[in-house]
XYZ file of C-alpha atoms in Angstrom:
307
model
C -31.605 -33.502 28.785
C -29.122 -30.917 29.365
C -26.317 -30.177 26.075
C -23.021 -28.840 26.944
C -22.146 -25.535 25.506
C -18.402 -25.775 25.961
C -18.125 -27.110 22.353
C -19.605 -24.365 20.300
C -17.863 -22.051 22.519
C -14.359 -22.666 22.760
C -14.927 -23.287 18.803
C -16.643 -19.278 18.963
C -13.182 -18.020 20.774
C -10.787 -20.023 18.564
C -11.991 -17.760 15.747
C -12.957 -15.212 17.152
C -8.946 -15.158 18.409
C -8.155 -16.258 14.977
C -9.834 -13.485 12.943
C -8.184 -10.791 15.505
C -4.640 -12.092 14.765
C -5.695 -11.796 11.292
C -7.154 -8.369 11.927
C -3.776 -7.215 12.815
C -2.367 -7.960 9.099
C -4.272 -5.527 7.234
C -5.214 -8.185 5.004
C -6.960 -5.266 2.221
C -3.766 -3.274 2.565
C -2.207 -6.572 1.159
C -4.628 -7.264 -1.428
C -3.378 -4.036 -2.998
C 0.263 -4.432 -2.658
C 0.279 -8.392 -3.914
C -1.678 -6.540 -7.287
C 1.289 -5.002 -8.507
C 3.980 -7.742 -7.816
C 2.702 -10.123 -10.985
C 2.693 -6.869 -13.508
C 6.306 -6.094 -12.627
C 6.922 -9.850 -11.895
C 5.269 -10.371 -15.758
C 7.331 -7.712 -17.153
C 10.915 -8.915 -15.816
C 10.292 -11.969 -17.648
C 9.034 -10.412 -20.845
C 5.841 -12.949 -20.380
C 4.119 -14.923 -17.338
C 6.599 -16.528 -14.992
C 6.412 -19.684 -13.754
C 2.765 -20.553 -11.439
C 5.485 -21.788 -8.480
C 7.486 -18.921 -8.658
C 4.617 -16.766 -9.130
C 3.246 -18.443 -5.932
C 5.974 -18.503 -3.694
C 6.973 -14.729 -4.539
C 2.982 -13.797 -3.600
C 2.878 -15.612 -0.295
C 6.162 -14.632 0.880
C 5.452 -11.010 0.154
C 2.318 -11.691 1.952
C 3.975 -12.822 4.916
C 6.380 -9.900 4.647
C 3.478 -7.770 4.341
C 1.482 -9.027 7.612
C 4.282 -8.943 9.757
C 4.731 -4.960 9.196
C 1.447 -4.167 9.198
C 0.680 -6.248 13.267
C 4.697 -4.989 14.038
C 2.786 -1.281 12.926
C -0.676 -2.314 15.233
C 1.612 -2.686 17.966
C 3.067 0.505 17.665
C 0.080 2.392 16.829
C -2.139 1.151 19.416
C -2.622 3.830 21.386
C -3.709 6.263 18.455
C -6.234 3.600 17.070
C -8.269 3.735 19.763
C -9.170 7.003 19.799
C -9.607 7.314 15.481
C -12.389 6.406 14.809
C -11.174 4.995 11.338
C -9.124 2.510 13.257
C -10.764 1.777 16.819
C -11.644 -1.598 15.564
C -8.500 -2.790 15.404
C -7.974 -5.884 17.444
C -4.772 -4.189 19.742
C -7.499 -1.173 19.697
C -10.343 -3.170 21.475
C -7.817 -5.311 23.517
C -8.268 -8.577 21.557
C -4.911 -9.479 21.320
C -2.005 -8.695 24.189
C 0.736 -6.662 22.878
C 3.710 -8.855 23.879
C 1.597 -11.493 21.835
C 1.358 -9.590 18.701
C 4.782 -8.122 18.843
C 5.360 -11.920 18.449
C 3.120 -13.174 15.936
C 4.824 -9.529 13.767
C 8.078 -10.357 14.580
C 7.723 -14.449 13.524
C 6.140 -13.545 10.577
C 8.968 -11.445 9.380
C 11.253 -14.432 9.943
C 9.101 -16.523 8.323
C 8.850 -14.565 4.811
C 12.041 -14.011 5.010
C 13.407 -17.143 4.718
C 10.335 -18.442 2.562
C 11.735 -15.838 0.215
C 14.922 -16.658 0.323
C 14.871 -20.656 -0.037
C 11.887 -20.215 -2.580
C 13.153 -17.681 -5.370
C 16.606 -15.906 -4.335
C 18.543 -14.045 -1.499
C 17.812 -10.487 -2.902
C 14.158 -10.900 -3.474
C 14.604 -11.528 0.306
C 16.871 -8.825 2.047
C 14.073 -6.657 0.032
C 11.460 -7.879 1.642
C 12.915 -7.446 5.091
C 14.104 -4.153 4.264
C 10.764 -3.535 3.651
C 9.614 -4.355 6.868
C 12.566 -2.484 8.757
C 11.395 0.478 6.697
C 7.976 0.635 7.269
C 8.024 -0.117 11.153
C 11.092 1.524 11.770
C 11.653 4.740 9.657
C 7.662 5.511 8.698
C 5.919 4.693 11.940
C 8.789 4.827 14.558
C 10.431 8.223 12.933
C 8.415 9.988 10.623
C 4.408 9.348 11.531
C 4.071 11.537 14.614
C 6.980 13.980 13.477
C 6.560 15.747 10.028
C 3.977 16.013 7.371
C 6.252 14.223 4.862
C 5.233 10.817 6.846
C 3.022 9.237 3.797
C 5.547 10.939 1.245
C 8.825 9.257 2.793
C 7.348 6.235 4.474
C 5.123 5.488 1.444
C 8.416 4.468 0.165
C 8.033 0.987 1.811
C 4.447 0.273 -0.247
C 6.779 0.440 -3.417
C 8.817 -2.937 -2.254
C 6.240 -5.338 -3.982
C 7.178 -4.391 -7.753
C 10.973 -4.078 -6.676
C 11.226 -7.892 -4.992
C 8.957 -8.847 -8.058
C 11.094 -7.872 -10.171
C 14.596 -9.657 -8.078
C 12.424 -12.933 -7.592
C 12.549 -13.043 -11.325
C 15.666 -11.854 -12.556
C 17.794 -12.197 -8.986
C 18.491 -8.438 -10.101
C 16.693 -4.852 -9.609
C 16.897 -3.101 -13.037
C 15.357 0.242 -14.578
C 12.068 -0.153 -14.825
C 11.616 -2.035 -11.963
C 13.090 1.385 -10.259
C 10.367 3.094 -12.416
C 7.502 1.011 -11.211
C 8.641 1.914 -7.483
C 8.726 5.850 -8.293
C 5.011 5.545 -9.893
C 3.876 3.914 -6.604
C 5.797 6.406 -4.770
C 4.366 9.458 -6.448
C 0.889 7.655 -6.303
C 0.989 7.059 -2.185
C 0.761 11.084 -0.915
C -2.618 11.870 -3.652
C -3.905 8.318 -2.710
C -3.281 8.523 0.779
C -3.716 12.927 1.402
C -6.842 12.474 -0.667
C -8.197 9.407 2.648
C -6.732 12.370 5.157
C -8.485 15.129 4.071
C -12.285 13.420 4.657
C -10.318 12.060 8.329
C -8.724 15.382 8.737
C -10.273 15.466 12.396
C -9.581 11.774 13.026
C -5.836 12.541 12.543
C -6.069 15.788 14.630
C -7.430 14.195 17.730
C -4.692 11.528 17.803
C -2.425 14.619 16.902
C -0.934 12.961 13.805
C 0.343 15.837 11.905
C -0.658 14.371 8.521
C -0.720 17.242 5.249
C -4.416 17.778 5.578
C -3.876 19.109 9.799
C -1.261 21.060 9.755
C -1.964 22.771 5.902
C -4.673 24.917 4.349
C -7.038 22.510 2.295
C -5.795 24.591 -0.870
C -1.728 23.298 -0.161
C -2.926 20.343 0.363
C -5.172 19.807 -2.616
C -1.996 22.012 -4.855
C 0.115 19.290 -3.746
C -2.265 16.563 -4.826
C -2.181 18.127 -8.044
C 1.569 18.311 -8.452
C 1.895 14.618 -7.360
C -0.418 13.762 -9.658
C 1.449 15.119 -12.264
C 4.558 13.986 -11.470
C 3.196 10.079 -11.471
C 1.831 10.666 -14.758
C 4.851 11.957 -16.195
C 6.771 8.935 -14.506
C 4.546 6.189 -16.183
C 5.782 6.767 -19.601
C 9.080 6.634 -18.911
C 8.282 2.779 -19.475
C 7.380 2.868 -22.444
C 10.679 2.149 -24.300
C 9.731 -1.558 -22.804
C 5.976 -1.569 -23.373
C 3.502 -1.852 -26.441
C 0.724 0.154 -27.341
C -1.543 -1.743 -25.041
C 0.083 -0.212 -22.005
C 0.504 3.763 -23.630
C -3.049 3.584 -24.557
C -3.657 2.582 -20.595
C -1.155 5.222 -18.681
C -2.331 7.995 -20.815
C -5.858 7.691 -20.577
C -5.558 6.607 -17.356
C -3.503 9.069 -15.992
C -5.300 11.789 -17.847
C -8.559 11.255 -16.020
C -6.631 11.114 -12.976
C -5.250 14.637 -13.623
C -8.898 15.648 -14.190
C -9.528 14.235 -11.164
C -7.154 15.974 -9.647
C -7.986 19.412 -10.558
C -10.999 19.219 -10.514
C -10.614 18.227 -6.700
C -8.154 21.515 -6.282
C -11.062 23.309 -7.942
C -13.842 22.825 -5.642
C -11.029 23.439 -2.806
C -10.889 26.901 -4.149
C -14.431 27.555 -4.787
C -15.145 26.850 -1.111
C -17.219 23.573 -2.899
C -17.505 20.247 -1.370
C -14.184 17.980 -3.076
C -15.626 14.935 -2.045
C -11.803 13.928 -1.554
C -13.060 10.037 -0.981
C -13.594 10.201 -4.934
C -10.323 10.462 -5.549
C -8.892 8.152 -3.751
C -11.367 5.372 -5.009
C -10.376 6.583 -7.744
C -6.396 5.959 -7.495
C -7.386 2.523 -6.191
C -8.524 1.540 -9.426
C -5.970 3.628 -11.381
C -3.168 1.730 -10.186
C -4.735 -1.521 -10.388
C -5.835 -0.869 -13.764
C -2.478 0.981 -14.974
C -0.696 -2.148 -13.858
C -2.667 -4.732 -15.355
C -1.917 -2.979 -18.675
C 1.767 -4.171 -17.544
C 0.799 -7.412 -16.988
C -1.204 -7.476 -20.398
C 1.500 -6.230 -22.264
C 3.972 -8.197 -21.148
C 2.341 -11.477 -22.014
C 0.821 -10.477 -24.885
C 4.447 -9.639 -26.105
C 3.851 -7.045 -28.437
C 6.785 -5.124 -29.922
C 8.100 -2.214 -27.826
C 6.111 1.241 -28.734
C 10.221 2.849 -28.381
C 11.846 -0.243 -29.084
């Protein structure tokens, strides 16, 4: 007796298609962006906001980030095919037609904006829309292929979740939100340049002027060190609205980050293996730990250290 394979094949194709569209959204990056949103909301609330507001903000923020990433994949499809690190992305592999990906990204952006506006407030929605536009138009189209400062200024889009989270709770943007924005802004170059050191040849092959491609290793490590120091000092600006819980995490975590940045710089200067991916992975853990401390501090509600 013959068994039809049409059903399983159709199911498999549908699953592959869904997986390809999900791949356009770069879900790992979205997770990292959302990790900082909830702590910002907790600090704005001076406690834990309503569960519904948190869920709505996270879902809207995820849709906005997915939109930006999908549109980024459309613009960067040509260089994604060249780089080993990105060659498996859906557009690079031809799994999604470019026009479909473009429509997908635009629809996600519209849905994200409307959803945030209707479930939180229109300030949060406007900030999310601005983040999408900045990431696609300023970073991807204007800066990425033209200047080594691409990730410095383009990284501002990745700082927006904390401001969006704050706005969702308060309907305003106050100075602690701007400090958290600045922390992520100064965190981004050490984080990304460490990765770019590892994949320097990949970026050079694609003719992308990431700093490790156009500068010497010593110049790169020196800038990583400088941004690390500024980032850690910026974290201390939150002390007037946080207690010793956050202060301890900021000082200990920041001190270790500075130590590792100095280690990388020293290795580069002496000609040893700098192992940049160690700093890259540390940067992820550092940011998560720092913002987790913000959330815990706000929820416990101890008196501010400098209050």
